[in-house]
Amino acid sequence: MDKQTKAVLKITGFVVLAIAVLVILFSSFYTIKEQEQAVVTTFGVPNTVSEPGLHLKIPFVQKVEKVDTTIKGFAIGYDENTNLTKEDESLMITSDDSFVNVDFYVEYKVVDPVKALYASEQPVTILKNIAQSCIRTVVGHNEVYTVITTGKIEIQAEIKERIMEELAVQDIGIQLINITIQDAEPPTVEVMEAFKAVETAKQGMETAINNANKYRNEKLPSAEAQIDRIKKEAEAEREARINEAEGQAARFNALYEEYIKYPLITKQRMYYEAMEELLPDLKLIIDSSDGSVEKWLPLDSLEPDSPAASLAPVMQ
């Protein structure tokens, strides 16, 4: 081999060696960005590296896989790019055997890079399947009116709780951040109009209730005042009746005590008192012995001082 060939081989060897050194050098370092983690495997054993910056690894012995830990999301029931409905995902049946189209958006993040890479092949797909199963279960337990109008917040909360429980069982290194209902509507225009009418009726009902409560609040004070007045009048009447009854009872007891002591005198006294009360209201009929003369005279006209006494005829 001549000198020129040897020189070429020598230069080639140096170039190959330099390239190998450069390859080894560049493959010995890796960089982790913010909100990113790396899984470094050494002879197949994984370890997590979470600190951002430049890191060193052993070439050909250690392998590095980077994992994005930012919050990500996917849609259920519609296409994020075209915003078109996917009826195979959105169309559901409710507890009252009605159909409804419901769209959801799921947000998640990787919390355990090792499990996210090695516990399953497609963790995001697993999360989506879990979410769809929980969504259909919860929506199927509610009436269509609740899903479309008043029950969205409660439905979202129940779905989220179910998904988190299932993720804890699966343990695939992914955490659910949130799930929200993007839209919920009946599958046909006719049904939509019917639900709008129901919502209008509901608002009318609430307005009527509010007006009734307002009327009640306006009338209640006067009614309570009237009740209080009636109670006071009844109480006063009650006291008066009690006092009157007690007075009459005391008078009767006093008369009875006198009667026990002097029965005859008490009877005469009571008789005169009764006559004194009754006679002024009676009329006196005076008839002659032969029945030829009849006069009706008021009793008070027989009193000497009465004006009618001078006009009364004198009977022989």
PDB file of N, CA, C and O in Angstrom, residues 88 95 105 110 116 209 229 236 287:
ATOM      1  N   ASP A  88     -73.206   9.348  15.998  1.00  0.00           N
ATOM      2  CA  ASP A  88     -72.901   8.098  16.684  1.00  0.00           C
ATOM      3  C   ASP A  88     -72.352   8.339  18.079  1.00  0.00           C
ATOM      4  O   ASP A  88     -72.384   7.452  18.935  1.00  0.00           O
ATOM      5  N   SER A  95     -84.152   8.833  30.114  1.00  0.00           N
ATOM      6  CA  SER A  95     -84.951   7.915  30.943  1.00  0.00           C
ATOM      7  C   SER A  95     -86.423   7.893  30.541  1.00  0.00           C
ATOM      8  O   SER A  95     -87.123   6.927  30.837  1.00  0.00           O
ATOM      9  N   TYR A 105     -66.990  18.404  25.846  1.00  0.00           N
ATOM     10  CA  TYR A 105     -65.558  18.639  25.637  1.00  0.00           C
ATOM     11  C   TYR A 105     -64.828  18.194  26.894  1.00  0.00           C
ATOM     12  O   TYR A 105     -65.169  18.609  28.007  1.00  0.00           O
ATOM     13  N   VAL A 110     -51.473  14.646  31.569  1.00  0.00           N
ATOM     14  CA  VAL A 110     -50.667  13.510  32.035  1.00  0.00           C
ATOM     15  C   VAL A 110     -50.084  13.861  33.392  1.00  0.00           C
ATOM     16  O   VAL A 110     -49.431  14.890  33.557  1.00  0.00           O
ATOM     17  N   ALA A 116     -48.450   6.638  31.741  1.00  0.00           N
ATOM     18  CA  ALA A 116     -49.048   7.081  30.491  1.00  0.00           C
ATOM     19  C   ALA A 116     -48.387   6.427  29.283  1.00  0.00           C
ATOM     20  O   ALA A 116     -49.029   6.185  28.263  1.00  0.00           O
ATOM     21  N   ILE A 209     -96.037  32.643  39.964  1.00  0.00           N
ATOM     22  CA  ILE A 209     -95.698  32.366  41.362  1.00  0.00           C
ATOM     23  C   ILE A 209     -95.156  33.615  42.043  1.00  0.00           C
ATOM     24  O   ILE A 209     -95.513  33.938  43.183  1.00  0.00           O
ATOM     25  N   ARG A 229    -107.116  42.183  65.588  1.00  0.00           N
ATOM     26  CA  ARG A 229    -108.264  42.960  66.091  1.00  0.00           C
ATOM     27  C   ARG A 229    -109.411  42.038  66.497  1.00  0.00           C
ATOM     28  O   ARG A 229    -110.032  42.223  67.551  1.00  0.00           O
ATOM     29  N   ALA A 236    -112.104  40.561  74.630  1.00  0.00           N
ATOM     30  CA  ALA A 236    -112.869  41.520  75.436  1.00  0.00           C
ATOM     31  C   ALA A 236    -114.284  41.006  75.692  1.00  0.00           C
ATOM     32  O   ALA A 236    -114.813  41.112  76.810  1.00  0.00           O
ATOM     33  N   ASP A 287    -163.241  45.062  83.092  1.00  0.00           N
ATOM     34  CA  ASP A 287    -164.557  44.637  82.611  1.00  0.00           C
ATOM     35  C   ASP A 287    -165.582  44.877  83.725  1.00  0.00           C
ATOM     36  O   ASP A 287    -165.298  44.626  84.904  1.00  0.00           O
TER      37      ASP A 287
END
